Short mmCIF file of C-alpha atoms and ligand atoms in Angstrom, two decimals:
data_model
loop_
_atom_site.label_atom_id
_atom_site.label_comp_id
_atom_site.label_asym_id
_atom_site.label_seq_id
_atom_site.Cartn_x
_atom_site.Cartn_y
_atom_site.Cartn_z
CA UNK O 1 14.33 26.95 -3.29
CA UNK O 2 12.77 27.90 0.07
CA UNK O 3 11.42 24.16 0.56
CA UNK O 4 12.04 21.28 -2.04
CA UNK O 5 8.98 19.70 -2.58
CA UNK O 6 6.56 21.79 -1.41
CA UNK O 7 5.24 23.41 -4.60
CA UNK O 8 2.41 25.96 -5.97
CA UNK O 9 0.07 22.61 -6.38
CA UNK O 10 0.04 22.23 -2.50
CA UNK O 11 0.32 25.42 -1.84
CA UNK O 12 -3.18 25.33 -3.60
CA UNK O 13 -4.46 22.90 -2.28
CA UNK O 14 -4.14 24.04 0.99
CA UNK O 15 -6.61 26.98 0.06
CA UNK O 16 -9.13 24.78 -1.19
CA UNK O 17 -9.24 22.50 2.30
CA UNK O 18 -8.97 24.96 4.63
CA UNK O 19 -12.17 25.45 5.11
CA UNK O 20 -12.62 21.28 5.67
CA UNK O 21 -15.04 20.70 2.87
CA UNK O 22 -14.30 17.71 0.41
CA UNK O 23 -14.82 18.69 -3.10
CA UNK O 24 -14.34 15.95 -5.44
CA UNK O 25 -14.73 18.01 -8.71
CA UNK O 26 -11.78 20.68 -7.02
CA UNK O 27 -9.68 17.28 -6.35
CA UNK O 28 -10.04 16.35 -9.88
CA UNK O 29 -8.62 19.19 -11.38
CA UNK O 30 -5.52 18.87 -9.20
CA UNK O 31 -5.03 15.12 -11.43
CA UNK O 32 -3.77 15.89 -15.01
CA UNK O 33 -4.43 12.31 -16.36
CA UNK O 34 -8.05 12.02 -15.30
CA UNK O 35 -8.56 14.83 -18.01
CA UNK O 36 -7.20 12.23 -20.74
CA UNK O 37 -9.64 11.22 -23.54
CA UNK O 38 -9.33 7.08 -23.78
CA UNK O 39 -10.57 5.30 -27.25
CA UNK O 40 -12.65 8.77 -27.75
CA UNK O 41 -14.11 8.70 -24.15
CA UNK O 42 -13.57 10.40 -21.31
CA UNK O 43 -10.97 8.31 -18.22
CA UNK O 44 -13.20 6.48 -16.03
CA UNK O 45 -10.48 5.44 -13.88
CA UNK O 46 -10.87 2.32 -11.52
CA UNK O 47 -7.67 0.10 -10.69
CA UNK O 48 -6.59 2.32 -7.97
CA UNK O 49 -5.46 -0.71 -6.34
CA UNK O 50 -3.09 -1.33 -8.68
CA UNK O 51 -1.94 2.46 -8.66
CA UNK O 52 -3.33 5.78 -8.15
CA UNK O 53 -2.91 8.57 -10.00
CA UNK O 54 -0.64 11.70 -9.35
CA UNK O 55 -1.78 14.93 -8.38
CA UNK O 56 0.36 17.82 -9.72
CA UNK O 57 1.87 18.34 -7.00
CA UNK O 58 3.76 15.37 -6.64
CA UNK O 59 4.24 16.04 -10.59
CA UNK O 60 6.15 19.31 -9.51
CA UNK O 61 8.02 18.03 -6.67
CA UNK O 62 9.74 15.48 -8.91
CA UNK O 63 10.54 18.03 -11.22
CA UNK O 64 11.59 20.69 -9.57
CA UNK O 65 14.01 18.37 -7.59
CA UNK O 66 15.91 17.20 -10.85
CA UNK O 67 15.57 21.01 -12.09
CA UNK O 68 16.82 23.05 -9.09
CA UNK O 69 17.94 20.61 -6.26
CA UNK O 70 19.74 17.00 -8.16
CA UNK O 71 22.34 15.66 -6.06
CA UNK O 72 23.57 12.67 -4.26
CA UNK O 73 22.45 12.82 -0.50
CA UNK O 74 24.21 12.33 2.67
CA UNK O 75 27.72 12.51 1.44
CA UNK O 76 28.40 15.93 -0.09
CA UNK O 77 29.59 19.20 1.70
CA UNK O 78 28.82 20.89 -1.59
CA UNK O 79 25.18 23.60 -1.37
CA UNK O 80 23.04 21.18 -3.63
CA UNK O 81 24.07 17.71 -1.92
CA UNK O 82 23.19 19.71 1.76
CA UNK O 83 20.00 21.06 -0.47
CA UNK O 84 18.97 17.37 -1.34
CA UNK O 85 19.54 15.59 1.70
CA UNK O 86 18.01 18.50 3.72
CA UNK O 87 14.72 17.24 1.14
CA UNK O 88 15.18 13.46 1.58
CA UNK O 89 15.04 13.63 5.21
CA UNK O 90 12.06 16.03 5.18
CA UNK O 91 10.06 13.54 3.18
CA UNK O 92 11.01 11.19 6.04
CA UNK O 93 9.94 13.41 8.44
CA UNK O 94 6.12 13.73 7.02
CA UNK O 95 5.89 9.84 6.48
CA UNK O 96 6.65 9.64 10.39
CA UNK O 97 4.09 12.14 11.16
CA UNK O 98 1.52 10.50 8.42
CA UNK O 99 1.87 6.85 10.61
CA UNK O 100 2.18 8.61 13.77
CA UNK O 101 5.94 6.89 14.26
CA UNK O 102 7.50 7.86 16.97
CA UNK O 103 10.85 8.39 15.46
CA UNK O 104 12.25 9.03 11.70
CA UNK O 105 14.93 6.56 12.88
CA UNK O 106 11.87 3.80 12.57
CA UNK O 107 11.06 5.29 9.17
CA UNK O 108 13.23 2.76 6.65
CA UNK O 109 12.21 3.99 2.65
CA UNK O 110 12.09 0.76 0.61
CA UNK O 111 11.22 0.51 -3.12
CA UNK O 112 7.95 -0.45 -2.47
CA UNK O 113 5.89 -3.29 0.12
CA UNK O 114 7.50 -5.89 -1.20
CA UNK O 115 10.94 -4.82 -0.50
CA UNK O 116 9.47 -3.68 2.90
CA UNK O 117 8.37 -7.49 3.80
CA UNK O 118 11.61 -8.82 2.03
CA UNK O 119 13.54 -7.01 4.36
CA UNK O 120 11.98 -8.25 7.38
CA UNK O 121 11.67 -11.72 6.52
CA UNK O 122 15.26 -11.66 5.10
CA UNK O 123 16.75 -9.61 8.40
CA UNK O 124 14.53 -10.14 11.28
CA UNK O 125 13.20 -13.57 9.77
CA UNK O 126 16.69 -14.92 9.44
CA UNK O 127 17.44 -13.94 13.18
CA UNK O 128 14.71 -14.97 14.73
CA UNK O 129 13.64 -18.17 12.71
CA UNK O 130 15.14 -21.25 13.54
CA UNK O 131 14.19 -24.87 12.21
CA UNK O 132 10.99 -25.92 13.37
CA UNK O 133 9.30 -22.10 13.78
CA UNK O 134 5.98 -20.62 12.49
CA UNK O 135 5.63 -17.81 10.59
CA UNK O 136 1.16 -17.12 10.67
CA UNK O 137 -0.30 -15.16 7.57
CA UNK O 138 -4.00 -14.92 6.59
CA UNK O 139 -5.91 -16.94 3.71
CA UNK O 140 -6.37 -13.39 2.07
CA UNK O 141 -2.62 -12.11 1.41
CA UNK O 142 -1.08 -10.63 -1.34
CA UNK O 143 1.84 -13.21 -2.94
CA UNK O 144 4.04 -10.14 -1.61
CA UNK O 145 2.85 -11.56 2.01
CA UNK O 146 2.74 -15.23 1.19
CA UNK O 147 6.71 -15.44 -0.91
CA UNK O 148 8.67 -13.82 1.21
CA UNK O 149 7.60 -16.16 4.04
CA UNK O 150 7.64 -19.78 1.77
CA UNK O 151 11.06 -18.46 1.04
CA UNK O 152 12.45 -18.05 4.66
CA UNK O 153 10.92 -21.16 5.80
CA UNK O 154 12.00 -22.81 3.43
CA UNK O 155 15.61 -22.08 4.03
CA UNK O 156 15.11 -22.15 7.47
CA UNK O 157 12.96 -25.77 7.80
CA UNK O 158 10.38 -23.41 9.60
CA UNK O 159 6.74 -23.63 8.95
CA UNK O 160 4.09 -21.11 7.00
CA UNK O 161 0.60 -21.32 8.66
CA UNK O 162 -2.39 -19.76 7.19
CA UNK O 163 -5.71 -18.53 9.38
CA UNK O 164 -8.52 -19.13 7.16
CA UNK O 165 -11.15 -16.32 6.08
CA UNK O 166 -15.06 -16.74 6.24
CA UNK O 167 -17.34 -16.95 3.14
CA UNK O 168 -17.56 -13.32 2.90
CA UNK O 169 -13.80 -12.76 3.11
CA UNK O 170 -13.76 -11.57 6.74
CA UNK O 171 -10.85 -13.15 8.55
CA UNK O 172 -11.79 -16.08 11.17
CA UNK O 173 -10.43 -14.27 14.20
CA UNK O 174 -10.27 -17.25 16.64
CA UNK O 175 -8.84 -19.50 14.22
CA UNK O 176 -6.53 -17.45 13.94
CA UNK O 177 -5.71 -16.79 17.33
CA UNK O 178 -5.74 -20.47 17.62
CA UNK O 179 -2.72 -21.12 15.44
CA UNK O 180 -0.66 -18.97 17.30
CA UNK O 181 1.90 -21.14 19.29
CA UNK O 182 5.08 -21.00 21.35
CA UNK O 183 6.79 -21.83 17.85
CA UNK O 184 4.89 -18.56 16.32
CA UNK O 185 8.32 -16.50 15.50
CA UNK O 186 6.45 -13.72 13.37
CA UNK O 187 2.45 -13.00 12.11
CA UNK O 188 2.47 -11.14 8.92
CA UNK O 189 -1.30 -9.82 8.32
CA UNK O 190 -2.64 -7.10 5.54
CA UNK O 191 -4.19 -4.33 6.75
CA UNK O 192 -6.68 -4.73 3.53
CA UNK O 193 -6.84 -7.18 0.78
CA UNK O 194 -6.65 -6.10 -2.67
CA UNK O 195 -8.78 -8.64 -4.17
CA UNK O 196 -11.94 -8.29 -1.56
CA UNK O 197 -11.88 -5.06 0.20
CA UNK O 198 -11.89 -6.77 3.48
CA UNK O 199 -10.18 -4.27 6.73
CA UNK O 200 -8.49 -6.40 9.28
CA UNK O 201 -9.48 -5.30 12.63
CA UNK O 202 -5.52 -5.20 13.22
CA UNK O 203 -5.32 -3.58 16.82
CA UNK O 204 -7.20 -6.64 17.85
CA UNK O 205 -5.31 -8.84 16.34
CA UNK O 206 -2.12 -7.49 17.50
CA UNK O 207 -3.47 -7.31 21.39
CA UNK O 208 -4.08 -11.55 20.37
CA UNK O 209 -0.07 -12.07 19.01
CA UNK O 210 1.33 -9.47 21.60
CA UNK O 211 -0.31 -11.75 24.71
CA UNK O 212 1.76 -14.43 23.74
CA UNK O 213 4.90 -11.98 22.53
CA UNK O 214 4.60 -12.48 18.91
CA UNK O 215 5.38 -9.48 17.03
CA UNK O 216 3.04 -8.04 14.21
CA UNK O 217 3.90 -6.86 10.52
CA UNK O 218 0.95 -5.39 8.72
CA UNK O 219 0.90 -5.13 4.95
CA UNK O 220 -0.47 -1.54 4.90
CA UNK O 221 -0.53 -1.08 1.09
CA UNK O 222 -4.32 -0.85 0.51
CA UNK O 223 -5.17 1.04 3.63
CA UNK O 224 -2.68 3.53 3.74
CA UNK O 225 -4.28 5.72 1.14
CA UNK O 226 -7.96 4.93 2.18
CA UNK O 227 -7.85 5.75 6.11
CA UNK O 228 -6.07 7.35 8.47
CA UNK O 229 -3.28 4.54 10.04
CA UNK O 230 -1.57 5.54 12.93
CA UNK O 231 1.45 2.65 14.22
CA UNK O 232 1.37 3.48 17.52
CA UNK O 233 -2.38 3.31 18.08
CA UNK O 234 -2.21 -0.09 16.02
CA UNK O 235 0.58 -1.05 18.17
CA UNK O 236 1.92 -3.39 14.92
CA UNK O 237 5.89 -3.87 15.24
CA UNK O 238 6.28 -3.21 11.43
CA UNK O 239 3.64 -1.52 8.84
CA UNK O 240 5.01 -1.55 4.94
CA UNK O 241 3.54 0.65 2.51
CA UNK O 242 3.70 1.63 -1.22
CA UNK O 243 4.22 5.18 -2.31
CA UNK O 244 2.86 4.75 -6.10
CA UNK O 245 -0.63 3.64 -4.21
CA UNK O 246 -0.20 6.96 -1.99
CA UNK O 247 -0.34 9.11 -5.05
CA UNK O 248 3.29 9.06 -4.71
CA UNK O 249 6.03 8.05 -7.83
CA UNK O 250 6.97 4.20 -8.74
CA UNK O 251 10.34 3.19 -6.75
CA UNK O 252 9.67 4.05 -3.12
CA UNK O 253 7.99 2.70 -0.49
CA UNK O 254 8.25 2.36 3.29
CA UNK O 255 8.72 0.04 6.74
CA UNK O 256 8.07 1.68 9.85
CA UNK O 257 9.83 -0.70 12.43
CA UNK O 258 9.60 -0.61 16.06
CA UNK O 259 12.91 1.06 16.96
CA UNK O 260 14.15 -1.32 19.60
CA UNK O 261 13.70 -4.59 17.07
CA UNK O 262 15.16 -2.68 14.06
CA UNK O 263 18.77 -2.10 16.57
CA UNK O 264 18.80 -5.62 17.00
CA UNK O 265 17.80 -7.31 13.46
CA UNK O 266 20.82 -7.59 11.15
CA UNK O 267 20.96 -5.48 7.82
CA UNK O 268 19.50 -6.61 4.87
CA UNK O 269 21.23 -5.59 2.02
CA UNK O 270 25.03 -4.08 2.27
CA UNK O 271 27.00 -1.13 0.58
CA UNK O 272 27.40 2.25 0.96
CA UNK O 273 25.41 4.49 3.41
CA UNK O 274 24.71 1.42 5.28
CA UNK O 275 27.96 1.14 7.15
CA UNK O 276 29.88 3.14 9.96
CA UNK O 277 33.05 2.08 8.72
CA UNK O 278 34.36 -0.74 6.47
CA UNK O 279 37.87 -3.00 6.58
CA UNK O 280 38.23 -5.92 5.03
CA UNK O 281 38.13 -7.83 7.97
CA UNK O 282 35.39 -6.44 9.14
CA UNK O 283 32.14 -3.62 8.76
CA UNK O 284 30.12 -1.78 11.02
CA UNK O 285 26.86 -0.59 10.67
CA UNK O 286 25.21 3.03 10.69
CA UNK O 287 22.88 4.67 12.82
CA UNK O 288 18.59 3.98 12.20
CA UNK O 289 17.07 4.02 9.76
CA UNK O 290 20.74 4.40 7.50
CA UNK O 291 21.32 0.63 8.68
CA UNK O 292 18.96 -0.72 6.09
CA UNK O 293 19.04 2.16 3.60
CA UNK O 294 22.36 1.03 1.76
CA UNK O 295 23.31 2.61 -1.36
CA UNK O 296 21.86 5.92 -3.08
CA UNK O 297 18.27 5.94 -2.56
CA UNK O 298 15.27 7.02 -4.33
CA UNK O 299 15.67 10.37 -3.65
CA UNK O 300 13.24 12.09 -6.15
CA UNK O 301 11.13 9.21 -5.09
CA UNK O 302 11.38 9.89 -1.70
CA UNK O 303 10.37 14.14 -2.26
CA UNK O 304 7.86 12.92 -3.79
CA UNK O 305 5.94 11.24 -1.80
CA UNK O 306 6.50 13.85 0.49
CA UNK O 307 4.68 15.68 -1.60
CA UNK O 308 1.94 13.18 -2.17
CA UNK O 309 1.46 12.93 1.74
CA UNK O 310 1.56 16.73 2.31
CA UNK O 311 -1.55 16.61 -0.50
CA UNK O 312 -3.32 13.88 1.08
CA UNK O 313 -2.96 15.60 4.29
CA UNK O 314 -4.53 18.72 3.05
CA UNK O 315 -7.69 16.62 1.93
CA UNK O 316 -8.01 14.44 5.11
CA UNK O 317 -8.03 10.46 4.93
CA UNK O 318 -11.59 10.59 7.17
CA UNK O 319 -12.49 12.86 4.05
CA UNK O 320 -11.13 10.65 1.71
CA UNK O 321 -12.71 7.74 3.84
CA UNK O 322 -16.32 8.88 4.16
CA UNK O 323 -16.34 10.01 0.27
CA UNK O 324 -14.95 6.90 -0.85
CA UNK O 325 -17.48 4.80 1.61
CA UNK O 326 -20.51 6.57 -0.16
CA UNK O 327 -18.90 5.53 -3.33
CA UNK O 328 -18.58 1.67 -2.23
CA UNK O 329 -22.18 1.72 -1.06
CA UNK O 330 -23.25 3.33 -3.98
CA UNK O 331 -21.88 0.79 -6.75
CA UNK O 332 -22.36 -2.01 -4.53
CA UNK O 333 -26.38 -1.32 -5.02
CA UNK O 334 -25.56 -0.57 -8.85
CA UNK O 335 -23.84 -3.50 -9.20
CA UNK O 336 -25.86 -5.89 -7.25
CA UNK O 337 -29.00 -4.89 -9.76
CA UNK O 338 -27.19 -6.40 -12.68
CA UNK O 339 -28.31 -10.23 -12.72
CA UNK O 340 -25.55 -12.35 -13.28
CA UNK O 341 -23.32 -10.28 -11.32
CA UNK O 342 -21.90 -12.09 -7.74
CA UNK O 343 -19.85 -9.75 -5.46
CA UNK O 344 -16.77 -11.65 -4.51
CA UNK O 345 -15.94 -10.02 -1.25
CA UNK O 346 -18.54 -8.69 0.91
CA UNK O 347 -17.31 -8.48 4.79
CA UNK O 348 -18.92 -5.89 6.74
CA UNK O 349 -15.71 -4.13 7.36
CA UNK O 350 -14.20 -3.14 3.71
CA UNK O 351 -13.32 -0.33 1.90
CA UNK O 352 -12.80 0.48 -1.75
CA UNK O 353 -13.27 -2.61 -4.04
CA UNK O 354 -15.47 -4.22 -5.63
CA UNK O 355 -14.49 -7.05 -7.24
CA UNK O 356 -16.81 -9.11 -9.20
CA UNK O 357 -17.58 -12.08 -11.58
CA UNK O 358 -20.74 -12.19 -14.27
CA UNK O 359 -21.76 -15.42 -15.20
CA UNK O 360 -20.49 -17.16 -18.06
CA UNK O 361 -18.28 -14.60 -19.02
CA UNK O 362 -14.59 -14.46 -18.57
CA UNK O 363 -13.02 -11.21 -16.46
CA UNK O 364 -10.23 -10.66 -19.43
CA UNK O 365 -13.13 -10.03 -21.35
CA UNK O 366 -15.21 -8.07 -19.15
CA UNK O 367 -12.09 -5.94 -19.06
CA UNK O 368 -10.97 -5.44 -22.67
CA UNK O 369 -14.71 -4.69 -23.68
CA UNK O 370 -15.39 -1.96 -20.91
CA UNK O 371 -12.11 -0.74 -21.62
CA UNK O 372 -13.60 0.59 -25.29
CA UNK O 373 -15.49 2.96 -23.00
CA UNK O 374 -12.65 4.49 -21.21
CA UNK O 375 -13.17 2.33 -18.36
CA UNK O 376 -9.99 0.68 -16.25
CA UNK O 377 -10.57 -1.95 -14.16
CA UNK O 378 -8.47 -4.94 -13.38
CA UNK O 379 -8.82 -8.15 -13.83
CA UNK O 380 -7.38 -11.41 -13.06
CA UNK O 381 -5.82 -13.09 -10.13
CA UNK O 382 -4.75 -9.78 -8.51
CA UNK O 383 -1.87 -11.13 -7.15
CA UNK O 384 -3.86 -13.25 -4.65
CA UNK O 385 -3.99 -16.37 -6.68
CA UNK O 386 -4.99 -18.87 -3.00
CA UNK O 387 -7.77 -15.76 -2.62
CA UNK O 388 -9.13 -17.22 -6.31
CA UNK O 389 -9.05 -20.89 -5.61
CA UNK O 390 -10.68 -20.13 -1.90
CA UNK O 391 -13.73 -18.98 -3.97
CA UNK O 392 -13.10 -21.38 -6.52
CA UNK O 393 -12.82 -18.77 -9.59
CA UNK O 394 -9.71 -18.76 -11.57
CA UNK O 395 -10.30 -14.56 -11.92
CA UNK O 396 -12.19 -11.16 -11.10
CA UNK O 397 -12.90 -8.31 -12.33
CA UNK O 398 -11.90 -5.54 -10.06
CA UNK O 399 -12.78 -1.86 -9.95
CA UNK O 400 -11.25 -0.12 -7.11
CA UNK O 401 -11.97 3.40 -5.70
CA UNK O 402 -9.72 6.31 -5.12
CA UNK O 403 -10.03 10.18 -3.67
CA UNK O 404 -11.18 11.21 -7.46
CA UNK O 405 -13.86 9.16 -8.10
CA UNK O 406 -17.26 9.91 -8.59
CA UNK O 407 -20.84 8.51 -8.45
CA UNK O 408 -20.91 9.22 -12.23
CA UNK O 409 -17.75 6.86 -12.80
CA UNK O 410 -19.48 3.80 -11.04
CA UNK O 411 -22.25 4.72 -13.31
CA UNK O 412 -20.43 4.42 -15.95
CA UNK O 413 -18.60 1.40 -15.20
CA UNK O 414 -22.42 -0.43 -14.58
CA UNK O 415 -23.40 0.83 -17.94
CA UNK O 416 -20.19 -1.14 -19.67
CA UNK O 417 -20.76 -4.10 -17.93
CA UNK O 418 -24.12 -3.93 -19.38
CA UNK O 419 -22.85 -3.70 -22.35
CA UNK O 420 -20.65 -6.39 -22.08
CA UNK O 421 -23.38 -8.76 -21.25
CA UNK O 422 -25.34 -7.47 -24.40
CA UNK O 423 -21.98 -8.08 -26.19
CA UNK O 424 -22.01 -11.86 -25.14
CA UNK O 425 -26.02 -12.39 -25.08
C1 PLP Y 501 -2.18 -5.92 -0.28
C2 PLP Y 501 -0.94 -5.69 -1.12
N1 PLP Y 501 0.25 -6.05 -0.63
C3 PLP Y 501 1.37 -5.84 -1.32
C4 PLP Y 501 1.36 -5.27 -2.56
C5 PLP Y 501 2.65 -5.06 -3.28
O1 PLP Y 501 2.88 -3.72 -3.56
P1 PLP Y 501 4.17 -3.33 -4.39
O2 PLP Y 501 4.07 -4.10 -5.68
O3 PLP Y 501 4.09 -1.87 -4.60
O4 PLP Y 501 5.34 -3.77 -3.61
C6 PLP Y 501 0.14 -4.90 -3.12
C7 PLP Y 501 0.07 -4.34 -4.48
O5 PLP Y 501 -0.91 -4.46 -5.18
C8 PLP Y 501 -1.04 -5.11 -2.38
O6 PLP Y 501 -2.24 -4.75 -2.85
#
């Protein structure tokens, strides 16, 4: 196995993008699943924010890792164990280089985000959090970014603010700015909401939190696989993403921490791999990124989404940025001619979503009916339930884009919700 993880699919791949050109019908054939048949129809797939699909390579990666490489990491002398770990730590070498980190010893792999904020709120949060703090989110989080922080404060007697977001779902910068205070311990922003689309303009708000030394974490689940993020450039303390949104597997995710607070911050969960050495009076901890890694990790997991950043790489995020913007403009005019239909979410910077609502007719059902014609959208609270009551719906219906998607597809998805109007007329 001359390199675990990087298979023929990539290898591919890397013919078809070397010339720079973004071909969305070559992409597609690289995604088994989008040539599934669904209810007799062909997949018009759309709740990308909920997960993306995998390309084959990522397929192969996982695969030929459990056929030809399986072993525990960082503890064997044995060939496959030095094979293995020798894989692991590549894949944390290409998620460096994909956020621009400046070290792999700031690279921490998590399950997912929501590990990723537990961990800071749970290590960093418990350090630096004392009775009477603030932690400052945004009105437009994800519960991932909202729990974590209700649970720290509450167990430290700290306080959660929120900075409110506009009509349209842009964030209210100087509000914002305005509720950061001496007693601001931590602000805890997304990158891009889920339920509206809406882009932060997070090296701003950084510079804003950094003048008065508050650090920055940035929930970087939705923009990670839309544009190109770079940590250093953003200047964010920690960034947490999701590898089953980065065409990666389920089970692994990742927190890029800014290698002088992740020395300090105590570990977060404790076991093996964690520690330099154990008594019973007393443990000591590994080296970074080890420190918070403890017990045997995702491994496959992790080669994956090697494999699915080595694939996005060979596309290009602007690529994948610029298609996917034609795509949002496009079914933003297809939807907007449907009377009845009202965009929830319409900031000037957003990327990807469009989530909607159609008068007098409830999202579940929006979503079950299109879903007889192949098409998957979500729909519901998306996991932003204080985004819902801010514009006083209990739901939407959400179609979200991805690499893969088409013109035709948002054609198809405005033809169902015709339908579904004709269904309830
Ligand atoms: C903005 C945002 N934050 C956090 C999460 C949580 O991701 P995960 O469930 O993979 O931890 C999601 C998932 O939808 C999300 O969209």
């Amino acid at each position: 196995m001359s390199e675990p993880g990087v298979v023929p699919a990539v290898a591919r791949a890397l013919r078809t993008f070397a010339a720079g050109r973004f071909d969305v019908e070559r992409i597609r054939q690289d995604f088994p699943i989008l040539r599934r048949q669904i209810r007799g129809c062909a997949l018009t797939y759309l709740d990308n924010a909920a997960t993306t699909q995998k390309p084959q390579a990522v397929l192969d990666a996982l695969t030929n890792y459990y056929v030809s490489a399986n072993a525990n990491v960082h503890r064997g002398v044995h060939h496959l164990s030095e094979v293995a770990t020798e894989a692991h730590e590549a894949a944390r070498g290409k998620v460096r280089r994909f956020f621009n980190a400046s070290s792999v010893k700031e690279i921490v792999f998590t399950r997912n985000s929501t590990e990723g904020i537990n961990l800071v709120a749970q290590s960093f949060g418990r350090w630096r959090v004392q009775k009477g703090d603030e932690v400052l989110i945004t009105a437009m989080e994800h519960h991932s970014n909202i729990v974590p922080w209700q649970l720290l404060c509450e167990e430290r007697g700290a306080h959660l603010k929120v900075a409110p977001i506009d009509d349209s779902g842009a964030l209210m910068l100087d509000e914002f700015e305005a509720l950061l205070t001496p007693r601001t311990k931590l602000a805890s922003v997304t990158h891009m909401s889920n339920a509206l689309g809406t882009v932060n303009p997070i090296a701003d708000i950084v510079a804003r939190a950094h003048a008065r030394g508050i650090p920055v974490l940035v929930d970087g689940s939705q923009a990670a696989y839309h544009m190109p993020v770079d940590v250093r450039a953003l200047g964010c303390d920690f960034y947490v993403a999701t590898g089953h949104k980065l065409y990666g597997p389920t089970g692994i995710g990742v927190l890029y921490g800014r290698e002088s607070l992740l020395a300090e911050m105590p570990p977060f969960l404790g076991g093996g791999d964690m520690i330099r050495s154990v008594t019973f009076e007393k443990s000591t901890w590994n080296d970074l990124p080890y420190k918070f890694e403890a017990g045997t990790p995702d491994i496959a997991g992790a080669i994956g989404l090697g494999a699915a950043i080595d694939y996005i790489a060979q596309v290009g995020l602007q690529h994948v940025a610029e298609h996917e913007r034609d795509l949002l403009d496009y079914g933003t005019a297809l939807l907007g001619d449907i009377p009845g239909l009202r965009m929830i979410g319409t900031a000037k910077h957003k990327a990807s979503i469009l989530s909607f609502v159609l008068d007098g007719i409830h999202p579940h059902d929006i979503g079950t009916i299109v879903d007889q014609d192949g098409v998957a959208i979500r729909t519901g609270h998306h996991c932003a339930q204080p985004v819902m009551d801010r514009f006083c719906v209990p739901a939407t219906a959400r179609a979200s884009l991805a690499m893969y998607n088409t013109r035709a597809d948002l054609e198809t998805l405005a033809r169902a919700i015709r339908r579904v109007q004709a269904v309830f007329r």
